Short mmCIF file of N, CA and C in Angstrom, two decimals:
data_model
loop_
_atom_site.label_atom_id
_atom_site.label_comp_id
_atom_site.label_asym_id
_atom_site.label_seq_id
_atom_site.Cartn_x
_atom_site.Cartn_y
_atom_site.Cartn_z
N UNK A 30 124.15 129.91 88.10
CA UNK A 30 124.14 128.47 88.18
C UNK A 30 123.03 128.03 89.13
N UNK A 31 122.23 127.09 88.71
CA UNK A 31 121.10 126.62 89.51
C UNK A 31 121.58 125.77 90.67
N UNK A 32 120.86 125.87 91.76
CA UNK A 32 121.17 125.05 92.93
C UNK A 32 120.65 123.64 92.68
N UNK A 33 121.53 122.68 92.67
CA UNK A 33 121.13 121.30 92.39
C UNK A 33 121.06 120.46 93.67
N UNK A 34 121.09 121.11 94.83
CA UNK A 34 121.02 120.37 96.09
C UNK A 34 119.68 119.65 96.18
N UNK A 35 119.75 118.45 96.65
CA UNK A 35 118.56 117.62 96.78
C UNK A 35 117.90 117.92 98.12
N UNK A 36 116.67 118.41 98.08
CA UNK A 36 115.90 118.68 99.30
C UNK A 36 115.24 117.37 99.73
N UNK A 37 115.93 116.62 100.57
CA UNK A 37 115.46 115.29 100.94
C UNK A 37 114.07 115.31 101.57
N UNK A 38 113.77 116.35 102.33
CA UNK A 38 112.47 116.41 103.00
C UNK A 38 111.31 116.56 102.02
N UNK A 39 111.60 116.89 100.76
CA UNK A 39 110.57 117.01 99.73
C UNK A 39 110.72 115.92 98.66
N UNK A 40 111.80 115.16 98.71
CA UNK A 40 112.10 114.16 97.69
C UNK A 40 111.28 112.90 97.97
N UNK A 41 110.33 112.59 97.09
CA UNK A 41 109.37 111.51 97.33
C UNK A 41 110.02 110.16 97.63
N UNK A 42 110.98 109.68 96.85
CA UNK A 42 111.57 108.38 97.18
C UNK A 42 112.16 108.34 98.60
N UNK A 43 112.80 109.41 99.01
CA UNK A 43 113.36 109.48 100.36
C UNK A 43 112.24 109.43 101.40
N UNK A 44 111.21 110.22 101.19
CA UNK A 44 110.10 110.27 102.15
C UNK A 44 109.40 108.92 102.27
N UNK A 45 109.19 108.25 101.14
CA UNK A 45 108.55 106.93 101.17
C UNK A 45 109.44 105.92 101.88
N UNK A 46 110.74 106.00 101.64
CA UNK A 46 111.69 105.11 102.30
C UNK A 46 111.67 105.32 103.82
N UNK A 47 111.68 106.57 104.24
CA UNK A 47 111.64 106.88 105.67
C UNK A 47 110.35 106.36 106.29
N UNK A 48 109.23 106.58 105.61
CA UNK A 48 107.94 106.10 106.11
C UNK A 48 107.95 104.57 106.24
N UNK A 49 108.39 103.90 105.18
CA UNK A 49 108.44 102.44 105.19
C UNK A 49 109.32 101.92 106.32
N UNK A 50 110.50 102.50 106.46
CA UNK A 50 111.43 102.05 107.50
C UNK A 50 110.89 102.33 108.90
N UNK A 51 110.24 103.47 109.07
CA UNK A 51 109.66 103.82 110.37
C UNK A 51 108.58 102.82 110.76
N UNK A 52 107.69 102.53 109.83
CA UNK A 52 106.61 101.57 110.11
C UNK A 52 107.19 100.18 110.36
N UNK A 53 108.12 99.77 109.51
CA UNK A 53 108.73 98.44 109.66
C UNK A 53 109.41 98.29 111.01
N UNK A 54 110.12 99.34 111.44
CA UNK A 54 110.80 99.28 112.74
C UNK A 54 109.80 99.23 113.89
N UNK A 55 108.70 99.97 113.76
CA UNK A 55 107.68 99.95 114.82
C UNK A 55 107.07 98.56 114.95
N UNK A 56 106.73 97.95 113.83
CA UNK A 56 106.15 96.61 113.86
C UNK A 56 107.20 95.61 114.37
N UNK A 57 108.43 95.79 113.92
CA UNK A 57 109.51 94.87 114.30
C UNK A 57 109.75 94.87 115.80
N UNK A 58 109.48 95.98 116.45
CA UNK A 58 109.65 96.01 117.91
C UNK A 58 108.73 94.99 118.57
N UNK A 59 107.55 94.81 118.00
CA UNK A 59 106.61 93.84 118.56
C UNK A 59 107.03 92.40 118.27
N UNK A 60 107.44 92.12 117.03
CA UNK A 60 107.72 90.72 116.69
C UNK A 60 109.19 90.35 116.78
N UNK A 61 110.07 91.32 116.74
CA UNK A 61 111.50 91.04 116.71
C UNK A 61 111.99 90.23 117.89
N UNK A 62 111.72 90.74 119.08
CA UNK A 62 112.18 90.03 120.28
C UNK A 62 111.41 88.74 120.50
N UNK A 63 110.10 88.81 120.32
CA UNK A 63 109.25 87.66 120.61
C UNK A 63 109.56 86.47 119.71
N UNK A 64 109.81 86.74 118.42
CA UNK A 64 110.01 85.66 117.47
C UNK A 64 111.43 85.59 116.91
N UNK A 65 112.28 86.56 117.26
CA UNK A 65 113.63 86.57 116.73
C UNK A 65 113.67 86.75 115.22
N UNK A 66 112.75 87.56 114.72
CA UNK A 66 112.62 87.79 113.27
C UNK A 66 113.20 89.13 112.88
N UNK A 67 113.95 89.15 111.81
CA UNK A 67 114.41 90.41 111.22
C UNK A 67 113.31 90.93 110.29
N UNK A 68 113.36 92.21 109.97
CA UNK A 68 112.37 92.82 109.08
C UNK A 68 112.31 92.08 107.76
N UNK A 69 113.46 91.76 107.19
CA UNK A 69 113.47 91.07 105.89
C UNK A 69 112.85 89.69 105.99
N UNK A 70 113.06 89.02 107.11
CA UNK A 70 112.46 87.70 107.31
C UNK A 70 110.94 87.81 107.39
N UNK A 71 110.45 88.83 108.10
CA UNK A 71 109.00 89.02 108.17
C UNK A 71 108.43 89.30 106.78
N UNK A 72 109.12 90.10 105.99
CA UNK A 72 108.62 90.40 104.64
C UNK A 72 108.50 89.13 103.81
N UNK A 73 109.48 88.25 103.92
CA UNK A 73 109.42 86.98 103.19
C UNK A 73 108.26 86.14 103.71
N UNK A 74 108.12 86.04 105.04
CA UNK A 74 107.00 85.29 105.62
C UNK A 74 105.66 85.87 105.16
N UNK A 75 105.56 87.19 105.14
CA UNK A 75 104.30 87.84 104.75
C UNK A 75 103.94 87.50 103.31
N UNK A 76 104.92 87.54 102.42
CA UNK A 76 104.65 87.22 101.02
C UNK A 76 104.27 85.75 100.87
N UNK A 77 104.99 84.86 101.54
CA UNK A 77 104.68 83.44 101.44
C UNK A 77 103.37 83.09 102.15
N UNK A 78 102.99 83.88 103.13
CA UNK A 78 101.70 83.69 103.78
C UNK A 78 100.54 84.02 102.85
N UNK A 79 100.79 84.90 101.91
CA UNK A 79 99.78 85.31 100.94
C UNK A 79 99.88 84.52 99.64
N UNK A 80 101.11 84.21 99.22
CA UNK A 80 101.35 83.52 97.94
C UNK A 80 102.29 82.34 98.17
N UNK A 81 101.75 81.19 98.46
CA UNK A 81 102.59 80.01 98.67
C UNK A 81 103.14 79.52 97.34
N UNK A 82 104.27 78.84 97.41
CA UNK A 82 104.82 78.21 96.22
C UNK A 82 105.60 79.13 95.31
N UNK A 83 106.16 80.20 95.85
CA UNK A 83 106.98 81.11 95.05
C UNK A 83 108.44 80.72 95.14
N UNK A 84 109.19 81.06 94.11
CA UNK A 84 110.64 80.91 94.17
C UNK A 84 111.20 82.11 94.93
N UNK A 85 112.46 82.01 95.34
CA UNK A 85 113.10 83.14 96.02
C UNK A 85 113.13 84.36 95.10
N UNK A 86 113.34 84.14 93.80
CA UNK A 86 113.35 85.24 92.83
C UNK A 86 111.98 85.92 92.79
N UNK A 87 110.91 85.15 92.82
CA UNK A 87 109.56 85.72 92.82
C UNK A 87 109.28 86.49 94.11
N UNK A 88 109.80 86.01 95.22
CA UNK A 88 109.66 86.74 96.48
C UNK A 88 110.37 88.09 96.35
N UNK A 89 111.58 88.08 95.79
CA UNK A 89 112.33 89.32 95.59
C UNK A 89 111.55 90.29 94.71
N UNK A 90 110.94 89.78 93.66
CA UNK A 90 110.15 90.64 92.76
C UNK A 90 108.93 91.22 93.48
N UNK A 91 108.23 90.40 94.24
CA UNK A 91 107.02 90.87 94.93
C UNK A 91 107.32 91.88 96.03
N UNK A 92 108.48 91.76 96.65
CA UNK A 92 108.83 92.66 97.74
C UNK A 92 109.69 93.83 97.29
N UNK A 93 110.20 93.75 96.07
CA UNK A 93 111.16 94.74 95.55
C UNK A 93 112.40 94.80 96.44
N UNK A 94 112.69 93.68 97.09
CA UNK A 94 113.89 93.59 97.92
C UNK A 94 115.05 93.08 97.08
N UNK A 95 116.24 93.42 97.51
CA UNK A 95 117.46 92.95 96.88
C UNK A 95 117.53 91.43 96.97
N UNK A 96 117.98 90.79 95.89
CA UNK A 96 118.05 89.32 95.85
C UNK A 96 118.92 88.75 96.97
N UNK A 97 119.99 89.45 97.29
CA UNK A 97 120.89 88.98 98.36
C UNK A 97 120.17 89.02 99.70
N UNK A 98 119.42 90.10 99.96
CA UNK A 98 118.67 90.21 101.22
C UNK A 98 117.61 89.11 101.31
N UNK A 99 116.94 88.84 100.20
CA UNK A 99 115.94 87.77 100.18
C UNK A 99 116.62 86.42 100.43
N UNK A 100 117.74 86.19 99.79
CA UNK A 100 118.47 84.93 99.96
C UNK A 100 118.86 84.72 101.41
N UNK A 101 119.37 85.75 102.05
CA UNK A 101 119.76 85.65 103.47
C UNK A 101 118.54 85.37 104.34
N UNK A 102 117.45 86.08 104.08
CA UNK A 102 116.22 85.88 104.86
C UNK A 102 115.69 84.47 104.66
N UNK A 103 115.68 84.01 103.42
CA UNK A 103 115.20 82.65 103.12
C UNK A 103 116.06 81.63 103.85
N UNK A 104 117.38 81.79 103.81
CA UNK A 104 118.26 80.84 104.49
C UNK A 104 118.02 80.84 106.00
N UNK A 105 117.82 82.01 106.59
CA UNK A 105 117.54 82.08 108.03
C UNK A 105 116.21 81.41 108.36
N UNK A 106 115.21 81.63 107.50
CA UNK A 106 113.89 81.03 107.73
C UNK A 106 113.91 79.52 107.53
N UNK A 107 114.70 79.05 106.57
CA UNK A 107 114.86 77.60 106.39
C UNK A 107 115.53 76.99 107.61
N UNK A 108 116.59 77.65 108.08
CA UNK A 108 117.34 77.16 109.23
C UNK A 108 116.47 77.11 110.49
N UNK A 109 115.59 78.11 110.65
CA UNK A 109 114.72 78.16 111.84
C UNK A 109 113.48 77.28 111.68
N UNK A 110 113.31 76.69 110.50
CA UNK A 110 112.17 75.81 110.27
C UNK A 110 110.86 76.53 110.03
N UNK A 111 110.93 77.80 109.67
CA UNK A 111 109.70 78.58 109.45
C UNK A 111 109.19 78.50 108.01
N UNK A 112 110.07 78.13 107.10
CA UNK A 112 109.64 77.88 105.73
C UNK A 112 110.25 76.56 105.28
N UNK A 113 109.72 76.02 104.21
CA UNK A 113 110.27 74.81 103.64
C UNK A 113 110.47 75.04 102.15
N UNK A 114 111.46 74.36 101.62
CA UNK A 114 111.76 74.44 100.19
C UNK A 114 111.46 73.09 99.58
N UNK A 115 110.80 73.10 98.45
CA UNK A 115 110.51 71.85 97.75
C UNK A 115 110.71 72.06 96.26
N UNK A 116 110.68 70.98 95.53
CA UNK A 116 110.83 71.03 94.08
C UNK A 116 109.47 71.32 93.46
N UNK A 117 109.46 72.20 92.47
CA UNK A 117 108.22 72.53 91.76
C UNK A 117 107.65 71.26 91.13
N UNK A 118 106.34 71.08 91.23
CA UNK A 118 105.70 69.85 90.75
C UNK A 118 105.91 69.62 89.26
N UNK A 119 105.89 70.69 88.45
CA UNK A 119 105.99 70.52 87.00
C UNK A 119 107.38 70.80 86.44
N UNK A 120 108.18 71.57 87.16
CA UNK A 120 109.52 71.91 86.70
C UNK A 120 110.51 71.51 87.79
N UNK A 121 111.08 70.34 87.66
CA UNK A 121 111.96 69.78 88.69
C UNK A 121 113.24 70.59 88.90
N UNK A 122 113.56 71.49 87.98
CA UNK A 122 114.75 72.33 88.13
C UNK A 122 114.49 73.51 89.06
N UNK A 123 113.23 73.77 89.33
CA UNK A 123 112.84 74.97 90.08
C UNK A 123 112.44 74.60 91.52
N UNK A 124 112.93 75.38 92.48
CA UNK A 124 112.51 75.15 93.87
C UNK A 124 111.50 76.23 94.26
N UNK A 125 110.60 75.84 95.13
CA UNK A 125 109.56 76.77 95.59
C UNK A 125 109.56 76.78 97.11
N UNK A 126 109.07 77.87 97.65
CA UNK A 126 109.07 78.08 99.10
C UNK A 126 107.64 78.16 99.61
N UNK A 127 107.44 77.70 100.82
CA UNK A 127 106.13 77.79 101.47
C UNK A 127 106.35 77.85 102.98
N UNK A 128 105.37 78.39 103.68
CA UNK A 128 105.43 78.41 105.13
C UNK A 128 105.33 76.99 105.67
N UNK A 129 106.10 76.71 106.68
CA UNK A 129 105.94 75.45 107.42
C UNK A 129 104.85 75.70 108.47
N UNK A 130 104.48 74.68 109.22
CA UNK A 130 103.49 74.86 110.29
C UNK A 130 104.00 75.89 111.30
N UNK A 131 105.29 75.83 111.60
CA UNK A 131 105.91 76.79 112.52
C UNK A 131 105.84 78.21 111.95
N UNK A 132 106.14 78.34 110.66
CA UNK A 132 106.08 79.64 110.00
C UNK A 132 104.67 80.18 109.93
N UNK A 133 103.70 79.31 109.68
CA UNK A 133 102.29 79.72 109.63
C UNK A 133 101.85 80.25 111.00
N UNK A 134 102.32 79.62 112.07
CA UNK A 134 101.98 80.07 113.42
C UNK A 134 102.52 81.48 113.65
N UNK A 135 103.78 81.71 113.27
CA UNK A 135 104.37 83.04 113.42
C UNK A 135 103.61 84.05 112.56
N UNK A 136 103.34 83.69 111.33
CA UNK A 136 102.59 84.56 110.42
C UNK A 136 101.23 84.93 111.04
N UNK A 137 100.53 83.94 111.56
CA UNK A 137 99.20 84.17 112.13
C UNK A 137 99.24 85.06 113.36
N UNK A 138 100.39 85.11 114.04
CA UNK A 138 100.52 86.00 115.21
C UNK A 138 101.01 87.39 114.82
N UNK A 139 101.87 87.48 113.82
CA UNK A 139 102.44 88.78 113.45
C UNK A 139 101.51 89.58 112.54
N UNK A 140 100.80 88.91 111.64
CA UNK A 140 99.93 89.63 110.70
C UNK A 140 98.94 90.56 111.40
N UNK A 141 98.28 90.14 112.48
CA UNK A 141 97.38 91.07 113.17
C UNK A 141 98.10 92.30 113.74
N UNK A 142 99.34 92.13 114.18
CA UNK A 142 100.13 93.27 114.66
C UNK A 142 100.37 94.26 113.53
N UNK A 143 100.74 93.73 112.37
CA UNK A 143 100.99 94.58 111.20
C UNK A 143 99.71 95.31 110.80
N UNK A 144 98.59 94.61 110.81
CA UNK A 144 97.31 95.23 110.45
C UNK A 144 96.91 96.30 111.46
N UNK A 145 97.22 96.06 112.74
CA UNK A 145 96.93 97.07 113.76
C UNK A 145 97.74 98.34 113.50
N UNK A 146 99.02 98.19 113.17
CA UNK A 146 99.84 99.36 112.85
C UNK A 146 99.30 100.09 111.63
N UNK A 147 98.86 99.34 110.64
CA UNK A 147 98.28 99.96 109.45
C UNK A 147 97.04 100.77 109.82
N UNK A 148 96.17 100.19 110.63
CA UNK A 148 94.95 100.91 111.06
C UNK A 148 95.30 102.19 111.81
N UNK A 149 96.28 102.10 112.71
CA UNK A 149 96.70 103.27 113.48
C UNK A 149 97.26 104.35 112.56
N UNK A 150 98.04 103.95 111.60
CA UNK A 150 98.63 104.90 110.66
C UNK A 150 97.56 105.56 109.81
N UNK A 151 96.65 104.76 109.28
CA UNK A 151 95.61 105.29 108.40
C UNK A 151 94.51 106.04 109.14
N UNK A 152 94.47 105.92 110.46
CA UNK A 152 93.44 106.61 111.25
C UNK A 152 93.53 108.12 111.13
N UNK A 153 94.70 108.64 110.73
CA UNK A 153 94.83 110.09 110.57
C UNK A 153 94.19 110.58 109.28
N UNK A 154 93.76 109.66 108.41
CA UNK A 154 93.12 110.01 107.14
C UNK A 154 91.64 109.70 107.20
N UNK A 155 90.84 110.54 106.54
CA UNK A 155 89.42 110.21 106.43
C UNK A 155 89.23 109.27 105.23
N UNK A 156 87.99 108.82 105.02
CA UNK A 156 87.71 107.85 103.95
C UNK A 156 88.12 108.36 102.57
N UNK A 157 87.84 109.63 102.30
CA UNK A 157 88.17 110.21 100.99
C UNK A 157 89.69 110.23 100.81
N UNK A 158 90.41 110.62 101.86
CA UNK A 158 91.87 110.64 101.78
C UNK A 158 92.45 109.24 101.61
N UNK A 159 91.86 108.26 102.30
CA UNK A 159 92.34 106.88 102.15
C UNK A 159 92.14 106.37 100.73
N UNK A 160 90.97 106.66 100.16
CA UNK A 160 90.70 106.24 98.78
C UNK A 160 91.67 106.92 97.82
N UNK A 161 91.91 108.21 98.04
CA UNK A 161 92.85 108.95 97.19
C UNK A 161 94.26 108.37 97.34
N UNK A 162 94.66 108.06 98.56
CA UNK A 162 95.98 107.47 98.80
C UNK A 162 96.12 106.15 98.05
N UNK A 163 95.10 105.31 98.10
CA UNK A 163 95.13 104.02 97.37
C UNK A 163 95.35 104.25 95.88
N UNK A 164 94.59 105.17 95.30
CA UNK A 164 94.73 105.47 93.86
C UNK A 164 96.12 106.01 93.55
N UNK A 165 96.60 106.91 94.37
CA UNK A 165 97.91 107.52 94.15
C UNK A 165 99.01 106.46 94.27
N UNK A 166 98.93 105.62 95.29
CA UNK A 166 99.94 104.57 95.45
C UNK A 166 99.93 103.61 94.27
N UNK A 167 98.74 103.24 93.80
CA UNK A 167 98.65 102.37 92.62
C UNK A 167 99.35 103.00 91.43
N UNK A 168 99.12 104.29 91.22
CA UNK A 168 99.77 104.99 90.10
C UNK A 168 101.28 105.04 90.28
N UNK A 169 101.73 105.35 91.49
CA UNK A 169 103.16 105.45 91.74
C UNK A 169 103.86 104.10 91.62
N UNK A 170 103.21 103.04 92.10
CA UNK A 170 103.79 101.70 91.96
C UNK A 170 103.93 101.35 90.49
N UNK A 171 102.90 101.63 89.70
CA UNK A 171 102.95 101.34 88.26
C UNK A 171 104.04 102.17 87.59
N UNK A 172 104.13 103.45 87.94
CA UNK A 172 105.16 104.31 87.34
C UNK A 172 106.56 103.85 87.75
N UNK A 173 106.72 103.44 89.01
CA UNK A 173 108.01 102.93 89.47
C UNK A 173 108.39 101.66 88.75
N UNK A 174 107.43 100.78 88.56
CA UNK A 174 107.68 99.53 87.82
C UNK A 174 108.08 99.83 86.39
N UNK A 175 107.38 100.75 85.75
CA UNK A 175 107.72 101.14 84.37
C UNK A 175 109.13 101.71 84.30
N UNK A 176 109.49 102.56 85.26
CA UNK A 176 110.84 103.14 85.28
C UNK A 176 111.89 102.05 85.45
N UNK A 177 111.61 101.08 86.29
CA UNK A 177 112.53 99.96 86.50
C UNK A 177 112.71 99.16 85.22
N UNK A 178 111.62 98.90 84.52
CA UNK A 178 111.69 98.14 83.26
C UNK A 178 112.47 98.92 82.20
N UNK A 179 112.25 100.23 82.12
CA UNK A 179 112.99 101.05 81.15
C UNK A 179 114.48 101.03 81.47
N UNK A 180 114.82 101.13 82.76
CA UNK A 180 116.23 101.11 83.16
C UNK A 180 116.85 99.75 82.84
N UNK A 181 116.12 98.68 83.09
CA UNK A 181 116.63 97.33 82.78
C UNK A 181 116.84 97.17 81.29
N UNK A 182 115.90 97.68 80.49
CA UNK A 182 116.03 97.58 79.03
C UNK A 182 117.21 98.40 78.54
N UNK A 183 117.40 99.58 79.12
CA UNK A 183 118.52 100.44 78.72
C UNK A 183 119.85 99.78 79.08
N UNK A 184 119.91 99.16 80.25
CA UNK A 184 121.15 98.48 80.67
C UNK A 184 121.43 97.25 79.83
N UNK A 185 120.37 96.57 79.39
CA UNK A 185 120.54 95.38 78.55
C UNK A 185 121.08 95.75 77.18
N UNK A 186 120.77 96.96 76.73
CA UNK A 186 121.21 97.41 75.43
C UNK A 186 122.63 97.93 75.41
N UNK A 187 123.27 97.99 76.54
CA UNK A 187 124.65 98.52 76.61
C UNK A 187 125.66 97.47 76.31
#
């Protein structure tokens, strides 16, 4: 009988999750206390800082975060005045989110911290390795998206 034990230290999804969480926690140490932001709240701010006018569902899709986690983060950010919700100009049934002036200020202070952590992390790679990593990540993101779509289609057919 074959050993079916999962070697987590070699299992790519686990390793990527650990890396992501480690980096997020390191960055959060800088902004967490200073701004009272949770990791999920920063992720929402980061997406809205890059793409204004998204719905909460679109934020969830862009971050691959759970809809409930996005909803909680959005509610906390609305309550703290860091984002604002408005009605979509062309579709009055749809609400969209954007950074408020207060949220933009936080974004403008935290984004450089995040970029500094990225530079420090990538400093262990040379230019060739960085380019290869970019290509590999693009392929893995596309493959992950395809797998998610196949799973959704399979579940819809049940």
